[in-house]
Amino acid sequence: MLHRLRSSLRRRVLAGGSPIVPLSPATPNCSPGLSGPAVRHESPLCHVFPRARSFVMACLPRATATLARQDCSNGCSAPFAGERGSEEVAETFRAKDLIITPATVLKEKPDPDSLVFGATFTDHMLTVEWSSASGWEKPHIKPFENLPIHPAASVLHYAVELFEGLKAFRGVDNKIRLFRPDLNMDRMCRSAVRTTLPVFDKEELLECILQLIQIDQEWVPYSTSASLYIRPTFIGTEPSLGVKKPSKALLFVILSPVGPYFSSGSFTPVSLWANPKYIRAWKGGTGDCKMGGNYGASLLAQCEAMENGCQQVLWLYGKDNQITEVGTMNLFLYWVNEDGEEELATPPLDGIILPGVTRQSILELAQQWGEFKVCERHLTMDDLATALEGNRVKEMFGSGTACVVCPVSDILYQGQMLHIPTMENGPKLASRILGKLTDIQYGRVESDWTIELP
C-alpha cells in the first residue's frame, strides 16, 4: 500500500529536494498551459510495508539535524538524538512496537449532518514520548484522554509546538482513503526542525496513524460530504522556564469527524478584509511552517475583519502590499494577466507562504490540464485593482484541507469594497477543481494520490 510512498520519499532524500515543492525563485515560476489491558500489537497493515528499512531511515535524522544546526542561533548546544553515537538513544519510534490499550467504553457516533468542526473526538488517540536521554519511546494507542502536562512545559510558555491537518474519507465503495498523507509527513518533519523538536521516521508515523484510523474506522462518516479529520501534534514538554530547545517532547494524534465546509452543499463565497496593519508572516520567520503560534497571533486580525463586516483576512506583505494568504488558506487568482494570457496564479513559496497540500494538488492538476498558464508569482493589491478595472479578473479562491476551495466575492481595501466576479463566472474553475479533488478523495476516480486502508 505504501510502496509508492516509500519510493517517493527515497527519491526526495536522494535528490536533496524540498519535501513539498522547491522554493519558488525571485522571478515568477510559471508553466505554460499544460481502557482494557495494555497489549503488544502486531500491525494489521504490516504486510504492506517491506521489512527492509529505506534509505530515508538512514539519511533523515542526519540531514534534518544539520538543517537544525544551521537554523538555530540559541538554545541548541545539546545535540539531537542520533548525533550522540549511543545505541541506547532511539532515533525513531517504530510501528511494529505499537502498544494498544483498547477503550472499554465506546462513545456514540454522531450524525454526519450535525457535525461541528473540531468539536467531537473518537475513542482513541496515539501518543509517543521523546527525551534527549533515551530518544523515542514505544508508540501507544490508548483511550482518548486529557494530557498530563507540567505547568512549566515549554509548549505553554514559548509555543514550542507544531501540528498537521489531513483527512480520511469513506468512499463510494466504502473504502477508507487518505489524501496525499506523505506531503503532510514531509511538512511536519520540516516544521519539527524549525521548532527544534526531534526528527522521526515519517513512514513509521504514517503507519501508526493508519492503525489508529483502522481501530476507529467506524468514526469515518458514512457520507460523501463528511470526513475524519486527523490532527497530528508535536509539543515540547520539558518542565523548565529556560528558553532553549526542549529535552522532552510529546507527539500525539487525535481524530475528529467533521462535516462539509459549506453546510448548504454549494459554494458560499467569502468577503475579505485587506489591511497592512497586521502581518501574518515575514522573511526568515515561520510562515512556511504549520505552527500554533502563527494561528494564535492571527486571531485579533480575524476579529477586526469581522467587525468590519468581512469573514476572513486577506494577508498583505511588504510596502507594495503583496497578496499572500487568505485566512488560513492559500490563495489563487484566475485572470487574464498583463500580457493578455489566461493564467492561474498563486504567490510563490518564498518563505512566507505555507506549502499547502491542496495548493500543490491544484497546481499539478492545472498543469496536467494544459489549458491555461499556471504561475507562481507575486501579486499586489495594485495588480488586482488594475485587473478589476480592466475586467480581467475571472475568479479568486482560497484552498485548504478544510474547504478544498473557497470562492472570494469581495475585498474591503482602503475603505473601498472591491467586487470579485467569482460567482458571476460560475465559478467554473473553482467548481471544476473541487469536483476533481473530491472525486479522488471519495474514490469516484482512481488516483495514486490516495492511500487505502485494507
XYZ file of C-alpha atoms in Angstrom:
454
model
C 0.000 0.000 0.000
C 2.799 2.425 0.845
C 5.351 1.184 -1.687
C 4.920 4.289 -3.823
C 5.121 6.486 -0.724
C 8.373 4.825 0.311
C 9.797 5.218 -3.201
C 8.732 8.846 -3.343
C 10.328 9.692 -0.006
C 13.532 7.903 -1.024
C 13.746 9.852 -4.259
C 13.284 13.152 -2.442
C 16.095 12.443 0.027
C 18.475 11.129 -2.648
C 17.820 14.186 -4.774
C 18.152 16.507 -1.806
C 14.933 18.185 -2.796
C 12.377 20.114 -0.841
C 9.748 17.998 0.951
C 6.802 19.761 -0.659
C 7.694 21.932 -3.649
C 11.014 23.643 -4.453
C 11.002 27.207 -3.224
C 9.906 29.496 -5.999
C 12.688 31.761 -7.246
C 12.561 35.525 -7.079
C 11.362 35.572 -10.669
C 7.973 34.049 -11.446
C 7.889 30.256 -11.663
C 5.419 29.671 -14.447
C 4.433 26.819 -16.671
C 2.549 27.407 -19.895
C -0.828 25.815 -20.419
C -0.253 22.099 -19.716
C -9.281 1.211 28.692
C -8.534 -2.547 28.742
C -5.169 -4.169 29.491
C -2.196 -2.918 27.518
C -1.089 -5.418 24.879
C 1.646 -5.603 22.288
C 0.148 -5.223 18.854
C 1.318 -6.575 15.526
C 0.224 -4.125 12.875
C -2.667 -5.355 10.706
C -1.044 -3.330 7.934
C 2.426 -4.839 8.311
C 2.060 -6.967 5.192
C 2.059 -3.864 3.031
C 5.338 -2.491 4.398
C 8.613 -4.026 3.192
C 10.694 -5.172 6.148
C 13.870 -3.608 4.802
C 14.224 -0.046 6.008
C 14.512 2.565 3.298
C 17.354 4.957 2.683
C 15.203 7.588 4.380
C 15.707 5.966 7.770
C 19.456 6.229 7.431
C 19.527 9.729 5.994
C 16.702 11.694 7.558
C 17.987 12.212 11.132
C 21.428 13.369 9.954
C 20.070 15.645 7.257
C 17.481 17.317 9.415
C 19.877 17.642 12.354
C 22.260 19.504 10.039
C 19.455 21.836 8.982
C 18.548 22.395 12.614
C 22.115 23.439 13.451
C 22.022 25.911 10.580
C 18.645 27.349 11.568
C 19.274 27.726 15.325
C 21.156 30.555 16.952
C 20.169 29.982 20.606
C 19.466 27.054 22.865
C 20.936 24.456 20.505
C 24.009 23.328 22.372
C 22.534 19.911 23.172
C 22.748 17.526 20.183
C 19.737 15.918 18.593
C 19.062 12.262 19.243
C 21.102 10.385 16.686
C 24.176 12.627 16.966
C 25.462 11.101 20.190
C 26.581 7.822 18.718
C 24.951 5.944 21.594
C 22.980 2.810 20.753
C 20.718 3.479 23.747
C 19.162 6.529 22.092
C 16.255 5.607 19.826
C 16.411 7.774 16.702
C 12.813 6.987 15.829
C 9.817 5.048 17.081
C 8.583 2.042 15.099
C 5.071 0.939 14.297
C 5.975 -2.724 14.967
C 6.472 -1.748 18.644
C 3.000 -0.237 18.867
C 1.154 -0.902 22.136
C -2.629 -0.784 22.087
C -4.840 -0.241 25.121
C -8.426 -0.576 23.876
C -11.128 1.674 25.241
C -13.631 -0.265 27.365
C -16.435 2.233 26.830
C -17.134 3.445 23.316
C -18.886 6.719 22.591
C -21.944 7.091 20.418
C -21.168 8.082 16.849
C -22.607 11.463 15.807
C -24.935 12.164 12.918
C -22.750 13.324 9.981
C -25.264 16.050 9.182
C -24.909 17.676 12.612
C -21.129 17.749 12.938
C -19.352 20.910 14.074
C -15.698 21.191 13.061
C -13.300 20.004 15.754
C -15.905 19.542 18.494
C -16.257 15.724 18.539
C -13.444 13.240 19.049
C -13.068 9.498 18.554
C -12.486 6.782 21.155
C -8.703 6.511 20.824
C -5.569 8.594 20.384
C -1.910 7.941 19.574
C 0.917 9.157 21.817
C 4.711 8.865 21.532
C 7.064 10.351 24.107
C 10.622 11.517 23.481
C 13.523 12.613 25.685
C 17.082 13.574 24.885
C 18.282 10.943 27.359
C 16.621 7.892 25.781
C 15.213 9.064 22.468
C 11.826 7.818 21.313
C 9.643 5.574 23.453
C 7.248 2.973 22.030
C 4.152 4.388 20.335
C 0.912 3.837 22.234
C -2.705 3.832 21.055
C -4.895 4.422 24.087
C -8.355 5.669 25.054
C -8.851 9.347 24.308
C -7.956 11.321 27.430
C -6.649 14.636 28.720
C -2.890 15.130 28.679
C -0.936 15.265 31.945
C 1.381 18.236 31.483
C 3.701 20.217 33.767
C 2.783 23.910 34.266
C 6.290 24.882 33.141
C 6.206 22.851 29.921
C 7.875 24.776 27.095
C 4.812 24.495 24.865
C 2.790 26.544 27.355
C 5.309 29.366 27.688
C 7.257 29.568 24.441
C 4.939 27.923 21.911
C 7.324 25.071 21.140
C 4.665 23.327 19.085
C 3.608 22.282 15.617
C 0.693 20.419 14.095
C -0.679 18.973 10.886
C -4.123 18.552 9.400
C -5.289 15.880 6.969
C -8.378 13.773 6.388
C -9.618 10.226 5.911
C -12.570 9.754 3.554
C -15.078 6.906 3.247
C -15.533 6.444 -0.454
C -18.492 5.480 -2.593
C -17.084 1.924 -2.491
C -16.961 2.028 1.356
C -13.143 2.027 1.287
C -11.306 4.458 3.546
C -8.730 6.662 1.867
C -6.188 9.263 2.939
C -5.306 12.051 0.520
C -1.571 12.570 -0.055
C -0.550 11.990 3.593
C 3.118 11.768 2.616
C 3.107 15.513 1.973
C 1.787 16.187 5.462
C 4.508 13.980 6.942
C 7.138 15.855 4.940
C 5.879 19.218 6.143
C 5.618 18.021 9.729
C 9.276 16.965 9.731
C 10.351 20.300 8.335
C 8.321 22.139 10.971
C 9.975 19.972 13.643
C 13.411 21.104 12.513
C 12.345 24.754 12.632
C 10.895 24.258 16.144
C 13.987 22.352 17.426
C 11.836 19.306 18.124
C 13.319 15.868 17.363
C 13.010 14.209 13.988
C 11.408 10.825 13.335
C 10.779 8.401 10.507
C 7.820 9.742 8.557
C 6.771 6.306 7.309
C 6.612 4.918 10.842
C 4.366 7.767 11.984
C 2.122 7.292 8.972
C 1.748 3.574 9.672
C 0.869 4.333 13.305
C -1.758 6.810 12.113
C -3.213 4.239 9.712
C -3.529 1.735 12.547
C -5.212 4.360 14.744
C -7.737 5.042 11.980
C -8.337 1.334 11.470
C -9.175 0.946 15.152
C -11.553 3.923 14.988
C -12.716 3.281 11.432
C -16.410 3.398 12.358
C -15.835 7.064 13.135
C -15.121 7.778 9.469
C -18.532 9.137 8.411
C -20.648 7.073 6.037
C -21.082 10.138 3.873
C -19.507 11.684 0.807
C -19.914 15.138 2.303
C -18.135 14.432 5.612
C -14.760 13.013 6.647
C -12.477 12.161 9.570
C -10.082 14.985 10.387
C -6.639 13.835 11.552
C -4.638 16.150 13.800
C -1.006 15.117 14.486
C 0.507 17.456 17.094
C 4.041 17.753 18.460
C 4.836 19.722 21.632
C 7.786 20.491 23.866
C 7.132 19.205 27.390
C 10.333 19.957 29.294
C 9.353 21.326 32.743
C 11.611 24.376 32.630
C 11.218 28.111 32.182
C 14.536 28.327 30.343
C 14.300 29.465 26.734
C 16.021 26.559 24.999
C 15.491 23.525 22.857
C 13.348 21.126 24.918
C 14.828 17.916 26.271
C 11.386 16.292 26.418
C 8.604 16.201 23.868
C 5.298 14.522 23.104
C 3.889 13.622 19.720
C 0.191 12.770 19.693
C -2.554 12.256 17.134
C -6.277 12.817 17.688
C -9.186 12.222 15.303
C -12.369 14.214 14.812
C -15.280 13.559 12.419
C -16.175 16.709 10.505
C -18.980 17.707 8.192
C -18.886 19.676 4.954
C -17.267 23.094 4.990
C -20.248 24.514 3.131
C -23.351 23.405 5.046
C -25.668 24.032 2.112
C -23.675 21.716 -0.116
C -22.922 24.534 -2.533
C -20.349 27.284 -2.739
C -20.739 30.198 -0.353
C -18.291 32.984 -1.225
C -16.457 34.943 1.470
C -15.569 38.614 1.806
C -12.038 39.622 2.802
C -10.568 42.443 4.869
C -7.234 43.586 3.424
C -5.232 45.852 5.710
C -1.415 46.007 6.089
C -1.911 46.826 9.777
C -1.336 43.146 10.589
C 1.251 40.809 9.030
C 0.853 37.033 9.110
C 4.431 36.115 8.199
C 7.754 37.653 7.183
C 11.031 36.606 5.597
C 13.081 34.495 7.993
C 10.044 33.758 10.137
C 7.885 30.652 10.480
C 5.126 31.400 7.994
C 6.080 28.391 5.876
C 5.692 26.008 8.838
C 2.478 24.784 10.447
C 2.959 26.060 13.987
C 0.335 27.083 16.520
C 1.879 30.495 17.126
C 1.137 31.505 13.553
C -2.564 30.919 14.126
C -2.934 32.329 17.625
C -1.325 35.579 16.507
C -3.860 35.905 13.675
C -6.979 35.940 15.840
C -7.040 39.683 16.563
C -6.930 40.491 12.857
C -9.715 37.988 12.235
C -11.847 39.689 14.911
C -11.202 43.070 13.325
C -12.156 41.727 9.919
C -15.492 40.591 11.301
C -16.015 43.968 12.982
C -15.635 45.477 9.523
C -18.270 43.181 8.068
C -15.858 40.702 6.463
C -15.458 36.986 7.067
C -11.727 36.475 6.533
C -8.437 38.356 6.455
C -6.532 38.871 3.233
C -2.947 38.940 4.453
C -0.699 41.540 2.816
C 3.079 41.828 2.918
C 5.641 44.498 2.086
C 5.480 48.113 1.012
C 3.804 47.091 -2.240
C 1.044 45.204 -0.374
C 1.698 41.789 -1.849
C -1.231 39.374 -1.593
C -0.115 36.293 0.353
C -2.797 34.157 2.004
C -6.484 34.366 2.900
C -7.406 33.423 6.470
C -5.697 30.077 6.959
C -5.770 29.215 3.259
C -3.535 29.596 0.235
C -4.821 31.974 -2.423
C -5.379 31.612 -6.172
C -6.253 34.215 -8.804
C -7.666 33.130 -12.153
C -7.371 36.066 -14.535
C -6.087 37.468 -17.777
C -2.603 38.719 -16.884
C -0.779 41.845 -18.050
C 0.319 40.099 -21.246
C -3.191 39.079 -22.193
C -2.680 35.450 -21.153
C -5.283 33.401 -19.324
C -3.488 32.455 -16.118
C -3.956 30.729 -12.775
C -1.596 32.464 -10.347
C -0.674 31.895 -6.722
C 2.033 33.513 -4.551
C 5.377 31.673 -4.632
C 6.844 29.651 -1.785
C 9.304 32.345 -0.776
C 9.349 31.614 2.954
C 6.164 33.413 3.995
C 3.671 31.058 2.329
C 2.577 27.738 3.818
C 3.193 24.936 1.286
C -0.362 23.617 1.273
C -1.145 20.093 0.110
C -4.278 21.325 -1.659
C -2.259 24.174 -3.167
C 0.237 21.756 -4.654
C -2.534 19.492 -5.911
C -4.297 22.375 -7.664
C -1.089 23.468 -9.362
C -0.381 19.931 -10.545
C -3.926 19.421 -11.816
C -3.913 22.700 -13.727
C -0.562 21.889 -15.291
C -1.868 18.474 -16.350
C -4.916 20.055 -17.976
C -2.671 22.331 -20.019
C -5.472 24.758 -20.869
C -4.027 27.970 -19.451
C -0.836 29.346 -17.954
C -0.041 28.240 -14.417
C 2.240 30.547 -12.485
C 3.736 31.025 -9.025
C 4.279 34.769 -8.883
C 3.954 37.776 -6.625
C 0.638 39.616 -6.854
C -0.057 43.035 -5.333
C -3.241 44.871 -4.481
C -2.408 47.349 -7.263
C -2.172 44.433 -9.713
C -5.576 43.222 -8.611
C -7.202 46.665 -8.681
C -5.871 47.343 -12.175
C -7.100 43.975 -13.394
C -10.536 44.600 -11.936
C -10.739 47.950 -13.708
C -9.903 46.182 -16.953
C -12.398 43.369 -16.391
C -9.538 40.864 -16.443
C -10.363 39.005 -13.200
C -12.330 35.767 -13.594
C -12.153 34.056 -10.182
C -10.381 34.255 -6.837
C -10.470 31.456 -4.290
C -8.697 30.091 -1.241
C -7.564 26.485 -0.902
C -7.003 24.198 2.068
C -7.777 20.883 3.709
C -10.971 22.097 5.381
C -12.787 23.512 2.362
C -10.720 22.290 -0.627
C -11.572 25.559 -2.407
C -13.414 28.617 -1.083
C -14.557 31.351 -3.504
C -13.956 35.042 -2.801
C -16.592 37.642 -3.687
C -15.424 40.944 -2.178
C -12.338 42.606 -0.690
C -12.501 45.624 1.632
C -9.328 47.609 0.949
C -8.522 51.209 1.885
C -12.159 51.942 2.645
C -13.359 50.651 -0.702
C -15.159 47.378 -1.384
C -13.673 45.670 -4.434
C -16.044 43.188 -6.014
C -14.501 39.967 -7.344
C -16.723 38.392 -10.061
C -16.011 34.830 -8.942
C -19.621 33.726 -8.678
C -20.660 35.520 -11.860
C -18.136 33.342 -13.685
C -19.522 30.065 -12.357
C -17.235 29.739 -10.625
C -16.211 27.388 -13.433
C -12.598 26.732 -12.461
C -13.095 26.554 -8.682
C -16.036 24.177 -9.173
C -14.018 22.024 -11.535
C -11.116 21.788 -9.087
C -13.456 20.974 -6.197
C -15.154 18.262 -8.233
C -11.899 16.682 -9.376
C -10.283 16.603 -5.938
C -13.389 15.302 -4.136
C -13.829 12.634 -6.815
C -10.324 11.425 -5.955
C -10.837 11.679 -2.193
C -14.119 9.724 -2.218
C -12.945 7.080 -4.679
C -15.053 8.063 -7.652
C -11.801 8.402 -9.601
C -8.723 6.235 -9.093
C -5.533 8.129 -8.254
C -2.095 7.465 -6.824
C -2.682 10.499 -4.610
C -4.681 8.345 -2.172
C -3.737 5.537 0.224
C -6.393 2.977 1.074
C -6.866 1.201 4.369
C -7.126 -2.569 3.810
